[in-house]
mmCIF file of C-alpha atoms in Angstrom:
data_model
loop_
_atom_site.group_PDB
_atom_site.id
_atom_site.type_symbol
_atom_site.label_atom_id
_atom_site.label_comp_id
_atom_site.label_asym_id
_atom_site.label_seq_id
_atom_site.Cartn_x
_atom_site.Cartn_y
_atom_site.Cartn_z
ATOM 1 C CA MET A 1 -42.889 99.562 -1.966
ATOM 2 C CA GLY A 2 -36.318 99.949 -6.639
ATOM 3 C CA SER A 3 -33.748 102.314 -5.719
ATOM 4 C CA GLY A 4 -35.087 105.800 -5.221
ATOM 5 C CA SER A 5 -38.156 105.010 -7.321
ATOM 6 C CA PHE A 6 -39.906 101.756 -8.083
ATOM 7 C CA PRO A 7 -39.935 100.089 -11.527
ATOM 8 C CA ILE A 8 -43.731 100.088 -11.426
ATOM 9 C CA ASP A 9 -45.896 102.756 -9.852
ATOM 10 C CA LEU A 10 -47.540 101.824 -6.577
ATOM 11 C CA VAL A 11 -50.869 100.112 -6.968
ATOM 12 C CA LEU A 12 -53.730 102.613 -6.941
ATOM 13 C CA PHE A 13 -56.478 101.339 -4.731
ATOM 14 C CA GLY A 14 -58.991 103.526 -6.480
ATOM 15 C CA MET A 15 -59.472 100.737 -9.057
ATOM 16 C CA ILE A 16 -62.956 99.637 -9.882
ATOM 17 C CA ALA A 17 -64.700 97.508 -7.268
ATOM 18 C CA ALA A 18 -64.984 94.461 -9.504
ATOM 19 C CA PHE A 19 -61.220 94.309 -9.943
ATOM 20 C CA LEU A 20 -60.674 94.607 -6.207
ATOM 21 C CA VAL A 21 -63.079 91.824 -5.409
ATOM 22 C CA LEU A 22 -61.461 89.435 -7.874
ATOM 23 C CA ARG A 23 -57.967 90.458 -6.824
ATOM 24 C CA LEU A 24 -58.454 90.301 -3.094
ATOM 25 C CA ARG A 25 -60.508 87.114 -3.304
ATOM 26 C CA SER A 26 -57.310 85.292 -4.182
ATOM 27 C CA ILE A 27 -55.492 87.012 -1.302
ATOM 28 C CA LEU A 28 -53.550 89.327 -3.534
ATOM 29 C CA GLY A 29 -51.274 86.587 -4.803
ATOM 30 C CA ARG A 30 -50.420 84.888 -8.042
ATOM 31 C CA ARG A 31 -50.072 81.160 -8.275
ATOM 32 C CA THR A 32 -46.943 80.060 -10.062
ATOM 33 C CA GLY A 33 -48.530 76.892 -11.422
ATOM 34 C CA PHE A 34 -46.544 74.723 -9.067
ATOM 35 C CA GLU A 35 -48.851 72.974 -6.643
ATOM 36 C CA ARG A 36 -46.921 71.192 -3.941
ATOM 37 C CA PRO A 37 -47.940 67.586 -3.151
ATOM 38 C CA PRO A 38 -48.644 66.643 0.474
ATOM 39 C CA GLN A 39 -45.407 66.928 2.392
ATOM 40 C CA PRO A 40 -44.053 64.302 4.801
ATOM 41 C CA VAL A 41 -43.622 65.219 8.427
ATOM 42 C CA GLN A 42 -40.461 67.257 8.804
ATOM 43 C CA PRO A 43 -38.396 68.129 11.873
ATOM 44 C CA ALA A 44 -39.557 71.311 13.537
ATOM 45 C CA PRO A 45 -38.121 74.319 11.667
ATOM 46 C CA ARG A 46 -35.835 76.861 13.268
ATOM 47 C CA MET A 47 -37.874 79.457 15.098
ATOM 48 C CA ALA A 48 -37.105 83.122 14.653
ATOM 49 C CA GLN A 49 -37.196 85.576 17.541
ATOM 50 C CA GLY A 50 -40.636 87.132 17.779
ATOM 51 C CA PRO A 51 -40.674 90.045 15.293
ATOM 52 C CA VAL A 52 -41.899 93.545 15.947
ATOM 53 C CA ILE A 53 -44.259 95.193 13.440
ATOM 54 C CA ASP A 54 -45.972 97.629 15.777
ATOM 55 C CA GLY A 55 -43.618 97.959 18.706
ATOM 56 C CA LYS A 56 -44.779 94.732 20.385
ATOM 57 C CA VAL A 57 -42.858 91.475 20.399
ATOM 58 C CA GLU A 58 -45.000 88.806 18.739
ATOM 59 C CA PRO A 59 -44.812 85.013 19.222
ATOM 60 C CA ALA A 60 -42.018 83.306 17.313
ATOM 61 C CA VAL A 61 -42.863 81.686 13.964
ATOM 62 C CA PRO A 62 -40.894 79.439 11.578
ATOM 63 C CA ALA A 63 -38.155 81.551 10.023
ATOM 64 C CA ALA A 64 -38.333 82.405 6.319
ATOM 65 C CA GLN A 65 -35.284 82.986 4.161
ATOM 66 C CA GLN A 66 -34.558 86.699 4.370
ATOM 67 C CA SER A 67 -32.812 88.788 1.738
ATOM 68 C CA VAL A 68 -31.546 92.296 2.514
ATOM 69 C CA PRO A 69 -29.926 94.473 -0.202
ATOM 70 C CA ASP A 70 -26.185 95.069 -0.173
ATOM 71 C CA PRO A 71 -25.512 98.213 1.907
ATOM 72 C CA ALA A 72 -23.557 99.659 -1.028
ATOM 73 C CA SER A 73 -26.467 99.238 -3.468
ATOM 74 C CA PRO A 74 -28.885 102.103 -4.157
ATOM 75 C CA VAL A 75 -31.632 100.352 -2.203
ATOM 76 C CA GLY A 76 -29.210 99.619 0.637
ATOM 77 C CA GLN A 77 -28.208 103.279 0.739
ATOM 78 C CA THR A 78 -31.867 104.313 0.949
ATOM 79 C CA LEU A 79 -32.331 101.955 3.885
ATOM 80 C CA ALA A 80 -29.260 103.515 5.524
ATOM 81 C CA ARG A 81 -30.833 106.971 5.176
ATOM 82 C CA MET A 82 -33.920 105.622 6.900
ATOM 83 C CA ARG A 83 -31.715 104.449 9.748
ATOM 84 C CA ASP A 84 -30.175 107.925 9.940
ATOM 85 C CA ILE A 85 -33.668 109.292 10.595
ATOM 86 C CA ASP A 86 -34.765 106.485 12.907
ATOM 87 C CA GLY A 87 -31.805 104.965 14.708
ATOM 88 C CA THR A 88 -33.863 101.925 15.730
ATOM 89 C CA PHE A 89 -34.607 100.873 12.155
ATOM 90 C CA ASP A 90 -33.019 97.592 11.108
ATOM 91 C CA PRO A 91 -33.829 95.846 7.769
ATOM 92 C CA GLY A 92 -33.619 92.341 9.220
ATOM 93 C CA ARG A 93 -35.874 93.205 12.125
ATOM 94 C CA PHE A 94 -38.243 94.892 9.690
ATOM 95 C CA LEU A 95 -38.510 91.685 7.614
ATOM 96 C CA GLY A 96 -39.279 89.740 10.768
ATOM 97 C CA GLY A 97 -42.167 92.120 11.343
ATOM 98 C CA VAL A 98 -43.342 91.699 7.750
ATOM 99 C CA ASP A 99 -43.455 87.937 8.282
ATOM 100 C CA GLN A 100 -45.818 88.379 11.208
ATOM 101 C CA ALA A 101 -47.894 91.096 9.537
ATOM 102 C CA PHE A 102 -48.337 89.048 6.347
ATOM 103 C CA ARG A 103 -49.724 86.114 8.312
ATOM 104 C CA MET A 104 -52.051 88.374 10.274
ATOM 105 C CA ILE A 105 -53.347 90.276 7.225
ATOM 106 C CA VAL A 106 -53.980 87.213 5.057
ATOM 107 C CA THR A 107 -55.805 85.495 7.914
ATOM 108 C CA ALA A 108 -57.779 88.594 8.878
ATOM 109 C CA PHE A 109 -58.912 89.202 5.293
ATOM 110 C CA ALA A 110 -60.127 85.631 4.943
ATOM 111 C CA GLN A 111 -61.995 85.831 8.248
ATOM 112 C CA GLY A 112 -63.388 89.309 7.638
ATOM 113 C CA ASP A 113 -61.578 90.605 10.717
ATOM 114 C CA ARG A 114 -61.850 94.339 10.120
ATOM 115 C CA VAL A 115 -60.373 95.325 13.492
ATOM 116 C CA THR A 116 -57.057 93.608 12.798
ATOM 117 C CA LEU A 117 -56.918 94.963 9.242
ATOM 118 C CA ARG A 118 -57.649 98.514 10.399
ATOM 119 C CA ASN A 119 -54.516 98.444 12.577
ATOM 120 C CA LEU A 120 -52.188 97.148 9.868
ATOM 121 C CA LEU A 121 -53.353 98.914 6.679
ATOM 122 C CA SER A 122 -53.260 102.480 5.420
ATOM 123 C CA ASP A 123 -56.601 104.241 5.025
ATOM 124 C CA ASP A 124 -56.869 103.662 1.263
ATOM 125 C CA THR A 125 -55.761 100.053 1.518
ATOM 126 C CA TYR A 126 -58.205 99.363 4.314
ATOM 127 C CA ARG A 127 -61.080 100.753 2.268
ATOM 128 C CA ALA A 128 -60.156 98.403 -0.581
ATOM 129 C CA PHE A 129 -59.972 95.362 1.687
ATOM 130 C CA GLU A 130 -63.148 96.297 3.532
ATOM 131 C CA GLY A 131 -65.008 96.777 0.253
ATOM 132 C CA ALA A 132 -63.970 93.322 -0.920
ATOM 133 C CA ILE A 133 -65.002 91.762 2.396
ATOM 134 C CA SER A 134 -68.392 93.486 2.242
ATOM 135 C CA ALA A 135 -68.962 92.301 -1.336
ATOM 136 C CA ARG A 136 -68.030 88.765 -0.317
ATOM 137 C CA GLU A 137 -70.398 88.867 2.634
ATOM 138 C CA ALA A 138 -73.235 90.235 0.503
ATOM 139 C CA ALA A 139 -72.793 87.292 -1.889
ATOM 140 C CA ASN A 140 -72.647 84.817 1.029
ATOM 141 C CA GLU A 141 -69.219 83.730 -0.091
ATOM 142 C CA THR A 142 -66.397 82.628 2.176
ATOM 143 C CA GLN A 143 -62.623 82.750 1.808
ATOM 144 C CA VAL A 144 -60.422 79.914 3.031
ATOM 145 C CA SER A 145 -56.756 80.787 3.479
ATOM 146 C CA GLU A 146 -54.080 78.825 5.295
ATOM 147 C CA ILE A 147 -50.427 79.817 5.160
ATOM 148 C CA ARG A 148 -48.397 76.622 5.368
ATOM 149 C CA SER A 149 -45.038 78.384 5.206
ATOM 150 C CA ILE A 150 -43.299 81.551 4.090
ATOM 151 C CA GLN A 151 -40.359 80.562 1.938
ATOM 152 C CA GLN A 152 -38.771 83.960 1.250
ATOM 153 C CA LEU A 153 -38.898 87.586 2.331
ATOM 154 C CA ALA A 154 -36.779 89.927 0.209
ATOM 155 C CA ILE A 155 -36.546 93.718 0.175
ATOM 156 C CA GLU A 156 -37.012 94.636 -3.489
ATOM 157 C CA GLY A 157 -37.203 98.423 -3.274
ATOM 158 C CA ALA A 158 -37.071 101.361 -0.919
ATOM 159 C CA GLU A 159 -38.026 105.004 -1.211
ATOM 160 C CA LEU A 160 -37.719 107.922 1.158
ATOM 161 C CA LYS A 161 -40.121 110.833 0.751
ATOM 162 C CA GLY A 162 -39.113 113.437 3.267
ATOM 163 C CA LYS A 163 -39.335 111.606 6.572
ATOM 164 C CA THR A 164 -41.674 108.907 5.256
ATOM 165 C CA GLY A 165 -40.150 105.571 4.291
ATOM 166 C CA GLN A 166 -41.631 103.047 1.882
ATOM 167 C CA ILE A 167 -40.266 99.521 1.501
ATOM 168 C CA MET A 168 -41.405 96.942 -1.052
ATOM 169 C CA VAL A 169 -41.034 93.298 -0.026
ATOM 170 C CA ARG A 170 -41.256 90.181 -2.192
ATOM 171 C CA ILE A 171 -43.067 87.463 -0.243
ATOM 172 C CA VAL A 172 -43.047 83.852 -1.434
ATOM 173 C CA SER A 173 -45.413 81.626 0.506
ATOM 174 C CA ASP A 174 -47.031 78.201 0.345
ATOM 175 C CA GLN A 175 -50.769 78.534 0.890
ATOM 176 C CA VAL A 176 -54.071 76.762 0.652
ATOM 177 C CA SER A 177 -56.352 79.512 -0.652
ATOM 178 C CA TYR A 178 -59.783 79.335 -2.269
ATOM 179 C CA ALA A 179 -63.223 80.948 -2.197
ATOM 180 C CA ARG A 180 -66.553 79.148 -1.769
ATOM 181 C CA ASP A 181 -70.075 80.191 -2.688
ATOM 182 C CA ALA A 182 -73.081 80.086 -0.363
ATOM 183 C CA GLY A 183 -73.534 76.375 -1.080
ATOM 184 C CA GLY A 184 -69.912 75.545 -0.338
ATOM 185 C CA LYS A 185 -68.950 75.127 -3.998
ATOM 186 C CA PRO A 186 -65.389 76.297 -4.813
ATOM 187 C CA LEU A 187 -65.276 79.500 -6.864
ATOM 188 C CA THR A 188 -61.605 80.387 -7.170
ATOM 189 C CA GLY A 189 -58.312 78.972 -5.988
ATOM 190 C CA THR A 190 -57.530 75.414 -4.954
ATOM 191 C CA ASP A 191 -57.377 73.321 -1.826
ATOM 192 C CA ALA A 192 -53.909 72.117 -2.877
ATOM 193 C CA VAL A 193 -50.824 73.723 -1.373
ATOM 194 C CA THR A 194 -49.772 76.346 -3.906
ATOM 195 C CA GLU A 195 -46.795 78.684 -4.118
ATOM 196 C CA ILE A 196 -47.940 82.314 -4.203
ATOM 197 C CA VAL A 197 -45.752 85.355 -4.888
ATOM 198 C CA ASP A 198 -46.711 88.812 -3.611
ATOM 199 C CA LEU A 199 -45.123 92.247 -3.667
ATOM 200 C CA TRP A 200 -46.292 94.224 -0.653
ATOM 201 C CA THR A 201 -45.313 97.822 0.086
ATOM 202 C CA PHE A 202 -45.171 99.122 3.644
ATOM 203 C CA GLU A 203 -44.965 102.740 4.754
ATOM 204 C CA ARG A 204 -44.121 104.556 7.964
ATOM 205 C CA ASP A 205 -43.479 108.107 9.163
ATOM 206 C CA LEU A 206 -39.984 107.563 10.553
ATOM 207 C CA VAL A 207 -40.225 110.391 13.081
ATOM 208 C CA ALA A 208 -43.687 109.509 14.389
ATOM 209 C CA SER A 209 -44.089 107.900 17.791
ATOM 210 C CA ASP A 210 -46.171 105.122 16.195
ATOM 211 C CA PRO A 211 -43.661 102.455 15.091
ATOM 212 C CA THR A 212 -46.135 100.566 12.869
ATOM 213 C CA TRP A 213 -45.257 99.933 9.205
ATOM 214 C CA ARG A 214 -48.625 99.792 7.423
ATOM 215 C CA LEU A 215 -49.460 98.085 4.146
ATOM 216 C CA VAL A 216 -50.108 100.671 1.408
ATOM 217 C CA ALA A 217 -49.977 98.565 -1.772
ATOM 218 C CA ALA A 218 -50.106 94.934 -2.833
ATOM 219 C CA ARG A 219 -49.732 93.203 -6.171
ATOM 220 C CA SER A 220 -48.562 89.968 -7.752
ATOM 221 C CA GLY A 221 -44.866 89.334 -7.993
#
């Protein structure tokens, strides 16, 4: 997760294992080629109210720039239909939850935290992540990922299939992200702060009692 249907089909997580390992090793992001130099100390950023991704209020984090489609646009109208089904749905609140979920998922993948991933991913997506973690562990490799900031969260597409909503979000973040081999030698990525762009799609049954939006697809932006 375009208006009604996305410009590109959702990523199929039945891809070959080698592709998954290479893709997930870089935390499902594409570097733009702009590596940020060390930044001077800045005043503390504005803190957003703790978002809700699974019905629980999470600790506040530095607020990213949020972009919600115009209500009159096709995507905005799809979001309005979601709200008709679930009166508690709010696009801005949803993006706040995505902010928190993105941080949790990136960190959990790097640490091999399967319990956290299991709660935030769909079944197929979890199998892909778990397979990549297992391959990394078998090779005695480690993943280092540190999110320095999330610059932008923008709803790029929305689709409603019956009572199931899917929302695609563009996430622009500054990260330190690299993989190391068993001897500590860097394999991929860089220890410099790098801008990474992701397109993540979340899905939820809007009439289910479980309020969690789970990640069902991820690709480079």
